[in-house]
Each structure stands twice: as C-alpha cells, then as structure tokens.
PDB file of C-alpha atoms in Angstrom:
ATOM      1  CA  MET A  29     -97.503  35.707 -64.535  1.00 39.00           C
ATOM      2  CA  LEU A  30     -95.836  32.295 -64.116  1.00 37.00           C
ATOM      3  CA  ARG A  31     -92.513  33.735 -63.256  1.00 45.00           C
ATOM      4  CA  SER A  32     -94.139  35.789 -60.415  1.00 42.00           C
ATOM      5  CA  LEU A  33     -95.568  32.831 -58.737  1.00 35.00           C
ATOM      6  CA  PRO A  34     -92.331  31.194 -57.313  1.00 41.00           C
ATOM      7  CA  ARG A  35     -91.385  34.673 -55.955  1.00 45.00           C
ATOM      8  CA  ALA A  36     -94.614  35.027 -54.234  1.00 40.00           C
ATOM      9  CA  SER A  37     -94.398  31.689 -52.702  1.00 42.00           C
ATOM     10  CA  SER A  38     -90.759  32.322 -51.524  1.00 46.00           C
ATOM     11  CA  SER A  39     -91.641  35.605 -49.775  1.00 45.00           C
ATOM     12  CA  SER A  40     -94.816  34.128 -48.165  1.00 44.00           C
ATOM     13  CA  ALA A  41     -92.498  31.003 -46.947  1.00 43.00           C
ATOM     14  CA  SER A  42     -89.899  33.491 -45.393  1.00 45.00           C
ATOM     15  CA  LEU A  43     -92.803  35.480 -43.646  1.00 38.00           C
ATOM     16  CA  LEU A  44     -94.189  32.416 -41.946  1.00 39.00           C
ATOM     17  CA  THR A  45     -90.768  31.392 -40.813  1.00 44.00           C
ATOM     18  CA  THR A  46     -90.073  34.756 -39.360  1.00 46.00           C
ATOM     19  CA  THR A  47     -93.517  34.810 -37.692  1.00 47.00           C
ATOM     20  CA  THR A  48     -92.795  31.151 -36.274  1.00 44.00           C
ATOM     21  CA  SER A  49     -89.424  31.926 -34.958  1.00 47.00           C
ATOM     22  CA  ARG A  50     -90.483  35.016 -33.063  1.00 48.00           C
ATOM     23  CA  GLN A  51     -93.462  33.312 -31.491  1.00 47.00           C
ATOM     24  CA  ALA A  52     -91.130  30.331 -30.392  1.00 44.00           C
ATOM     25  CA  LEU A  53     -88.546  32.794 -28.778  1.00 43.00           C
ATOM     26  CA  LYS A  54     -91.164  34.787 -26.800  1.00 45.00           C
ATOM     27  CA  PRO A  55     -91.437  32.403 -23.919  1.00 44.00           C
ATOM     28  CA  PHE A  56     -87.542  32.538 -23.405  1.00 41.00           C
ATOM     29  CA  ARG A  57     -87.470  36.348 -23.174  1.00 47.00           C
ATOM     30  CA  SER A  58     -87.399  37.943 -19.998  1.00 45.00           C
ATOM     31  CA  SER A  59     -91.091  39.384 -19.038  1.00 50.00           C
ATOM     32  CA  PRO A  60     -92.120  41.701 -16.339  1.00 49.00           C
ATOM     33  CA  VAL A  61     -93.788  38.679 -14.582  1.00 44.00           C
ATOM     34  CA  ALA A  62     -90.406  36.991 -14.404  1.00 46.00           C
ATOM     35  CA  CYS A  63     -88.662  40.099 -12.948  1.00 48.00           C
ATOM     36  CA  VAL A  64     -91.688  40.335 -10.242  1.00 43.00           C
ATOM     37  CA  HIS A  65     -91.145  36.968  -9.426  1.00 49.00           C
ATOM     38  CA  ALA A  66     -87.508  37.390  -8.610  1.00 48.00           C
ATOM     39  CA  SER A  67     -88.081  40.293  -6.830  1.00 52.00           C
ATOM     40  CA  GLN A  68     -90.837  38.556  -4.638  1.00 50.00           C
ATOM     41  CA  GLN A  69     -88.367  35.881  -3.741  1.00 52.00           C
ATOM     42  CA  GLN A  70     -85.640  38.238  -2.718  1.00 49.00           C
ATOM     43  CA  GLN A  71     -88.329  39.985  -0.567  1.00 51.00           C
ATOM     44  CA  SER A  72     -89.253  36.711   1.002  1.00 48.00           C
ATOM     45  CA  ARG A  73     -85.628  35.794   1.689  1.00 49.00           C
ATOM     46  CA  GLN A  74     -85.471  39.442   3.369  1.00 51.00           C
ATOM     47  CA  ALA A  75     -88.650  38.809   5.309  1.00 51.00           C
ATOM     48  CA  HIS A  76     -87.810  35.359   6.724  1.00 71.00           C
ATOM     49  CA  ALA A  77     -85.145  34.986   9.184  1.00 77.00           C
ATOM     50  CA  ILE A  78     -82.255  32.316   8.702  1.00 85.00           C
ATOM     51  CA  SER A  79     -83.093  29.448  11.164  1.00 85.00           C
ATOM     52  CA  ASN A  80     -80.572  29.261  14.213  1.00 82.00           C
ATOM     53  CA  PRO A  81     -79.483  25.632  13.604  1.00 83.00           C
ATOM     54  CA  THR A  82     -78.088  26.931  10.191  1.00 85.00           C
ATOM     55  CA  LEU A  83     -75.975  29.540  11.829  1.00 88.00           C
ATOM     56  CA  ALA A  84     -75.045  27.471  14.869  1.00 87.00           C
ATOM     57  CA  GLY A  85     -71.200  26.919  15.227  1.00 88.00           C
ATOM     58  CA  ILE A  86     -70.611  28.703  11.926  1.00 88.00           C
ATOM     59  CA  GLU A  87     -67.101  29.534  13.053  1.00 87.00           C
ATOM     60  CA  LYS A  88     -66.097  25.977  13.199  1.00 88.00           C
ATOM     61  CA  ARG A  89     -68.110  24.672  10.029  1.00 89.00           C
ATOM     62  CA  TRP A  90     -67.333  27.639   7.629  1.00 90.00           C
ATOM     63  CA  GLU A  91     -64.033  26.376   6.229  1.00 88.00           C
ATOM     64  CA  ALA A  92     -65.284  22.757   5.802  1.00 88.00           C
ATOM     65  CA  MET A  93     -68.441  23.992   3.978  1.00 91.00           C
ATOM     66  CA  PRO A  94     -68.641  23.499   0.192  1.00 92.00           C
ATOM     67  CA  PRO A  95     -68.098  26.670  -1.661  1.00 92.00           C
ATOM     68  CA  GLN A  96     -71.655  26.460  -2.941  1.00 93.00           C
ATOM     69  CA  GLU A  97     -73.176  26.298   0.578  1.00 92.00           C
ATOM     70  CA  GLN A  98     -70.999  29.210   1.564  1.00 91.00           C
ATOM     71  CA  ALA A  99     -72.141  31.270  -1.317  1.00 92.00           C
ATOM     72  CA  GLU A 100     -75.818  30.415  -0.494  1.00 92.00           C
ATOM     73  CA  LEU A 101     -75.607  31.347   3.207  1.00 92.00           C
ATOM     74  CA  TRP A 102     -73.724  34.499   2.316  1.00 91.00           C
ATOM     75  CA  MET A 103     -76.399  35.658  -0.186  1.00 92.00           C
ATOM     76  CA  SER A 104     -79.193  34.786   2.293  1.00 91.00           C
ATOM     77  CA  LEU A 105     -77.427  36.941   4.947  1.00 91.00           C
ATOM     78  CA  ARG A 106     -76.725  39.753   2.404  1.00 91.00           C
ATOM     79  CA  ASP A 107     -80.542  39.961   1.591  1.00 91.00           C
ATOM     80  CA  ARG A 108     -81.369  40.146   5.224  1.00 89.00           C
ATOM     81  CA  MET A 109     -78.955  42.888   5.686  1.00 89.00           C
ATOM     82  CA  LYS A 110     -80.689  44.953   2.990  1.00 89.00           C
ATOM     83  CA  ALA A 111     -83.689  45.241   5.094  1.00 84.00           C
ATOM     84  CA  ASP A 112     -83.828  46.898   8.631  1.00 86.00           C
ATOM     85  CA  TRP A 113     -80.994  45.841  10.621  1.00 85.00           C
ATOM     86  CA  ARG A 114     -83.104  45.977  13.805  1.00 86.00           C
ATOM     87  CA  GLU A 115     -85.044  42.829  12.326  1.00 87.00           C
ATOM     88  CA  LEU A 116     -81.893  40.735  12.197  1.00 88.00           C
ATOM     89  CA  THR A 117     -81.476  38.342  14.978  1.00 89.00           C
ATOM     90  CA  MET A 118     -78.277  38.216  17.166  1.00 91.00           C
ATOM     91  CA  GLN A 119     -77.213  35.110  15.490  1.00 90.00           C
ATOM     92  CA  GLU A 120     -77.503  36.519  12.101  1.00 91.00           C
ATOM     93  CA  LYS A 121     -75.642  39.586  13.264  1.00 91.00           C
ATOM     94  CA  LYS A 122     -72.768  37.537  14.645  1.00 91.00           C
ATOM     95  CA  ALA A 123     -72.670  35.166  11.672  1.00 92.00           C
ATOM     96  CA  ALA A 124     -72.554  38.133   9.040  1.00 91.00           C
ATOM     97  CA  TYR A 125     -69.825  39.934  11.063  1.00 92.00           C
ATOM     98  CA  TRP A 126     -67.827  36.714  11.606  1.00 91.00           C
ATOM     99  CA  ILE A 127     -68.085  35.679   7.675  1.00 91.00           C
ATOM    100  CA  ALA A 128     -67.030  39.199   6.694  1.00 90.00           C
ATOM    101  CA  PHE A 129     -64.033  39.889   9.202  1.00 91.00           C
ATOM    102  CA  GLY A 130     -63.544  36.694  10.931  1.00 90.00           C
ATOM    103  CA  PRO A 131     -60.104  34.687  10.885  1.00 89.00           C
ATOM    104  CA  HIS A 132     -60.570  32.562   8.104  1.00 88.00           C
ATOM    105  CA  GLY A 133     -59.102  32.183   4.435  1.00 85.00           C
ATOM    106  CA  PRO A 134     -56.307  34.848   4.185  1.00 85.00           C
ATOM    107  CA  ARG A 135     -56.930  36.072   7.786  1.00 86.00           C
ATOM    108  CA  SER A 136     -56.396  32.762   9.143  1.00 85.00           C
ATOM    109  CA  LEU A 137     -54.356  32.531  12.390  1.00 84.00           C
ATOM    110  CA  PRO A 138     -51.087  30.624  12.302  1.00 85.00           C
ATOM    111  CA  PRO A 139     -51.302  27.117  13.677  1.00 87.00           C
ATOM    112  CA  PRO A 140     -49.955  26.560  17.198  1.00 89.00           C
ATOM    113  CA  GLY A 141     -46.104  26.059  17.505  1.00 91.00           C
ATOM    114  CA  GLU A 142     -45.462  27.777  14.173  1.00 91.00           C
ATOM    115  CA  GLY A 143     -43.146  30.413  15.785  1.00 91.00           C
ATOM    116  CA  TRP A 144     -41.026  27.785  17.502  1.00 94.00           C
ATOM    117  CA  LYS A 145     -40.727  26.112  14.112  1.00 95.00           C
ATOM    118  CA  ILE A 146     -39.730  29.141  12.299  1.00 95.00           C
ATOM    119  CA  PHE A 147     -37.103  29.784  15.098  1.00 96.00           C
ATOM    120  CA  ASN A 148     -35.687  26.222  14.820  1.00 96.00           C
ATOM    121  CA  TYR A 149     -35.379  26.449  11.145  1.00 97.00           C
ATOM    122  CA  THR A 150     -33.424  29.727  11.220  1.00 97.00           C
ATOM    123  CA  MET A 151     -31.117  28.414  13.813  1.00 97.00           C
ATOM    124  CA  ILE A 152     -30.444  25.365  11.607  1.00 98.00           C
ATOM    125  CA  GLY A 153     -29.708  27.742   8.445  1.00 97.00           C
ATOM    126  CA  VAL A 154     -27.464  29.890  10.764  1.00 97.00           C
ATOM    127  CA  GLY A 155     -25.602  26.729  12.056  1.00 97.00           C
ATOM    128  CA  VAL A 156     -25.279  25.311   8.650  1.00 97.00           C
ATOM    129  CA  ALA A 157     -23.924  28.665   7.323  1.00 97.00           C
ATOM    130  CA  PHE A 158     -21.088  28.961  10.139  1.00 97.00           C
ATOM    131  CA  GLY A 159     -20.233  25.334   9.402  1.00 97.00           C
ATOM    132  CA  LEU A 160     -19.774  26.098   5.732  1.00 96.00           C
ATOM    133  CA  VAL A 161     -17.707  29.115   6.472  1.00 96.00           C
ATOM    134  CA  TRP A 162     -15.349  27.048   8.956  1.00 95.00           C
ATOM    135  CA  PHE A 163     -15.059  24.214   6.463  1.00 95.00           C
ATOM    136  CA  VAL A 164     -13.821  26.570   3.715  1.00 94.00           C
ATOM    137  CA  ARG A 165     -11.423  28.278   6.135  1.00 91.00           C
ATOM    138  CA  LEU A 166      -9.957  24.997   6.634  1.00 92.00           C
ATOM    139  CA  PHE A 167      -8.520  24.998   3.210  1.00 91.00           C
ATOM    140  CA  ALA A 168      -7.894  28.679   3.017  1.00 88.00           C
ATOM    141  CA  ARG A 169      -4.390  30.372   2.889  1.00 87.00           C
ATOM    142  CA  PRO A 170      -2.926  31.860   6.270  1.00 84.00           C
ATOM    143  CA  PRO A 171      -3.732  35.577   6.767  1.00 82.00           C
ATOM    144  CA  PRO A 172      -1.108  38.051   5.050  1.00 86.00           C
ATOM    145  CA  ALA A 173       1.752  39.636   6.762  1.00 83.00           C
ATOM    146  CA  THR A 174      -0.008  42.842   6.658  1.00 86.00           C
ATOM    147  CA  MET A 175      -2.816  41.731   8.993  1.00 87.00           C
ATOM    148  CA  THR A 176      -0.584  41.493  12.055  1.00 89.00           C
ATOM    149  CA  LYS A 177      -0.199  44.016  14.989  1.00 88.00           C
ATOM    150  CA  GLU A 178       3.672  44.340  14.467  1.00 89.00           C
ATOM    151  CA  TYR A 179       3.361  45.263  10.791  1.00 88.00           C
ATOM    152  CA  GLN A 180       0.678  47.755  11.541  1.00 89.00           C
ATOM    153  CA  GLU A 181       2.773  49.389  14.398  1.00 88.00           C
ATOM    154  CA  GLN A 182       5.501  49.729  11.735  1.00 87.00           C
ATOM    155  CA  THR A 183       2.928  51.445   9.394  1.00 86.00           C
ATOM    156  CA  ASN A 184       2.033  54.000  12.272  1.00 85.00           C
ATOM    157  CA  GLU A 185       5.727  54.912  12.490  1.00 85.00           C
ATOM    158  CA  TYR A 186       6.003  55.133   8.694  1.00 80.00           C
ATOM    159  CA  LEU A 187       3.068  57.678   8.598  1.00 81.00           C
ATOM    160  CA  LYS A 188       4.709  59.606  11.370  1.00 80.00           C
ATOM    161  CA  ARG A 189       8.101  60.089   9.610  1.00 73.00           C
ATOM    162  CA  ARG A 190       9.338  63.538   9.135  1.00 63.00           C
ATOM    163  CA  ILE A 191      12.570  63.936   7.221  1.00 58.00           C
ATOM    164  CA  GLY A 192      14.272  67.317   6.788  1.00 53.00           C
ATOM    165  CA  LEU A 193      14.242  68.438   3.283  1.00 50.00           C
ATOM    166  CA  GLY A 194      16.607  70.405   0.938  1.00 51.00           C
ATOM    167  CA  PRO A 195      15.623  72.522  -1.775  1.00 52.00           C
ATOM    168  CA  THR A 196      12.338  71.447  -3.437  1.00 48.00           C
ATOM    169  CA  PRO A 197      12.321  69.489  -6.607  1.00 47.00           C
ATOM    170  CA  GLY A 198      12.077  71.722  -9.632  1.00 49.00           C
ATOM    171  CA  SER A 199      13.476  74.890  -7.715  1.00 49.00           C
ATOM    172  CA  ARG A 200      15.679  77.102  -9.738  1.00 51.00           C
ATOM    173  CA  CYS A 201      19.366  76.655  -8.910  1.00 49.00           C
ATOM    174  CA  ASP A 202      22.702  78.131 -10.320  1.00 52.00           C
ATOM    175  CA  SER A 203      23.926  74.690 -11.082  1.00 56.00           C
ATOM    176  CA  PHE A 204      21.719  71.487 -11.643  1.00 56.00           C
ATOM    177  CA  ASN A 205      22.943  68.482  -9.648  1.00 65.00           C
ATOM    178  CA  PRO A 206      21.137  65.253 -10.612  1.00 65.00           C
ATOM    179  CA  GLU A 207      22.179  63.378  -7.317  1.00 67.00           C
ATOM    180  CA  GLN A 208      20.856  66.158  -5.106  1.00 68.00           C
ATOM    181  CA  GLU A 209      17.667  66.246  -7.252  1.00 63.00           C
ATOM    182  CA  MET A 210      17.075  62.532  -6.855  1.00 61.00           C
ATOM    183  CA  ALA A 211      17.760  62.739  -3.100  1.00 64.00           C
ATOM    184  CA  ASN A 212      15.202  65.465  -2.811  1.00 63.00           C
ATOM    185  CA  VAL A 213      12.732  63.503  -4.558  1.00 57.00           C
ATOM    186  CA  MET A 214      13.251  60.436  -2.484  1.00 57.00           C
ATOM    187  CA  ALA A 215      12.972  62.679   0.655  1.00 58.00           C
ATOM    188  CA  TYR A 216       9.632  64.048  -0.417  1.00 58.00           C
ATOM    189  CA  ALA A 217       8.386  60.275  -1.051  1.00 53.00           C
ATOM    190  CA  GLN A 218       9.554  59.306   2.521  1.00 55.00           C
ATOM    191  CA  ASN A 219       8.067  62.463   4.178  1.00 69.00           C
ATOM    192  CA  GLN A 220       4.768  61.275   5.299  1.00 72.00           C
ATOM    193  CA  ASN A 221       3.567  63.338   8.253  1.00 76.00           C
ATOM    194  CA  THR A 222       0.064  61.969   7.718  1.00 77.00           C
ATOM    195  CA  GLU A 223      -2.903  63.850   9.529  1.00 80.00           C
ATOM    196  CA  PRO A 224      -0.826  66.038  11.684  1.00 82.00           C
ATOM    197  CA  ILE A 225      -3.549  67.814  13.290  1.00 84.00           C
ATOM    198  CA  THR A 226      -5.648  65.060  14.924  1.00 83.00           C
ATOM    199  CA  GLY A 227      -4.292  61.864  13.394  1.00 82.00           C
ATOM    200  CA  VAL A 228      -1.251  59.526  14.100  1.00 79.00           C
ATOM    201  CA  SER A 229       1.368  62.433  13.331  1.00 81.00           C
ATOM    202  CA  SER A 230      -0.282  64.867  15.783  1.00 84.00           C
ATOM    203  CA  GLU A 231       1.357  65.615  19.133  1.00 83.00           C
ATOM    204  CA  GLY A 232       0.366  63.467  22.070  1.00 84.00           C
ATOM    205  CA  TYR A 233      -1.523  61.105  19.928  1.00 84.00           C
ATOM    206  CA  GLN A 234      -2.764  58.002  21.961  1.00 84.00           C
ATOM    207  CA  GLY A 235      -5.069  56.260  19.462  1.00 86.00           C
ATOM    208  CA  LYS A 236      -4.455  52.732  17.806  1.00 85.00           C
ATOM    209  CA  GLY A 237      -3.924  54.410  14.307  1.00 85.00           C
ATOM    210  CA  MET A 238      -3.570  51.523  11.708  1.00 82.00           C
ATOM    211  CA  VAL A 239      -3.430  48.816  14.477  1.00 86.00           C
ATOM    212  CA  GLN A 240      -6.479  46.535  14.223  1.00 85.00           C
ATOM    213  CA  SER A 241      -5.242  42.926  14.244  1.00 85.00           C
ATOM    214  CA  ALA A 242      -3.849  40.538  16.908  1.00 84.00           C
ATOM    215  CA  PRO A 243       0.018  40.005  17.465  1.00 86.00           C
ATOM    216  CA  LYS A 244       1.753  37.546  15.081  1.00 79.00           C
ATOM    217  CA  ARG A 245       1.372  33.965  16.063  1.00 75.00           C
ATOM    218  CA  GLU A 246       4.857  32.167  16.450  1.00 66.00           C
TER     219      GLU A 246
END
C-alpha cells in the first residue's frame, strides 16, 4: 500500500504537467479565426486601390527603394491583380507592367557612352598587341632563305624537271651493273614532274606555283 503511493503521485503529476502544457500551447496554434483574419486582410488589400502618390514616378524611384518597400509594393499589386483586372486603375496597370518587364535589374539599359568606351578599350588592346609583335620582331632572326621569290622560282623549276630514264630500278637484266643501277635510282629521285595535269608541270601553266614571297633584299 505504501509502495503504491509514490507511483500514484508521480503519475498524477505527469498528467497535470501534460494538461498544463497543452493548455499553454493552444493560443500559439493556428486557428480558423486566424486564417479567416488573414483572408480578410488579403480581401481588403484587393478591394482598396493603391494610392496614386505611391505609384507616381515608380520608374525613377524603383531601384532607389529599399528591398522591403519593393516587396510590399509588389505584394500589394499582386493581390490587386488577383481580383478583376477591370477594377485596376491605369496607374496600377502601368506600375505592375513596369515592375514585371521594365528595364531595371538584369534588364537595365547600358549607360550612355558605353559603346564608345568598349570601342576605345578594344582599339587600345589591338594597338598594344601590334606594338608587342613589332617589339619582338626587332630581336628576331632574318627570314630564312627559302622565303624569297628567287628560291621559290627555282623550286618551280625543280618540280617541272623531267629526266629521261633508263631501265627501271630492280628490272631483270642479263648482267647487273651497280653504276647503272645507282644512276637510275638518282634519275628517279630527280624526276619530279609534279602535278602534270593542272599543276606546275602541266603545259601552258601560268600560275605562281610555289612563289609567295617578295624578292630577296640586297
């Protein structure tokens, strides 16, 4: 009997604590009355038009307004647009359109003179690049001998060269002559006849061929 008294007292205390905490939390829980009050506030915002002084000159004032004021104004316009659009004033329609699609934020227009500034900086960069190339070429070696008109004309003549050949290398002969075989190999090596149909070796060719450089400077 005595052992059961502490248990009963502890259980009754826990029940009292639970009941008290539930009663204390009731005012903080969302109630239908609070939801109705919020909906009434929204309906009142929809019913009342935004004053013209609040929307006057919004194009010039928008970016200078604090973010909190921007958000409140946009929320008011959004609530107004949830109602019949025929009830919106012309000032509200203009403000809502400008806030949604106007040239502000990422859609801001470039400042005046920005095109000329970009052009000037581009020309400065090109000038610096040309100056750097010119400075480097001052210390460069002279162009190679192959990059002259005379050398390239000789290259054209070399490509047109035709040499009468003897027996082809590796052909069967009654007697093998090493000197004649070497002469034939050298003749094949020197016989170019490059592009004989339409190129430098063709008949009546009038093109430049390999010539692409200026004459050699004395």
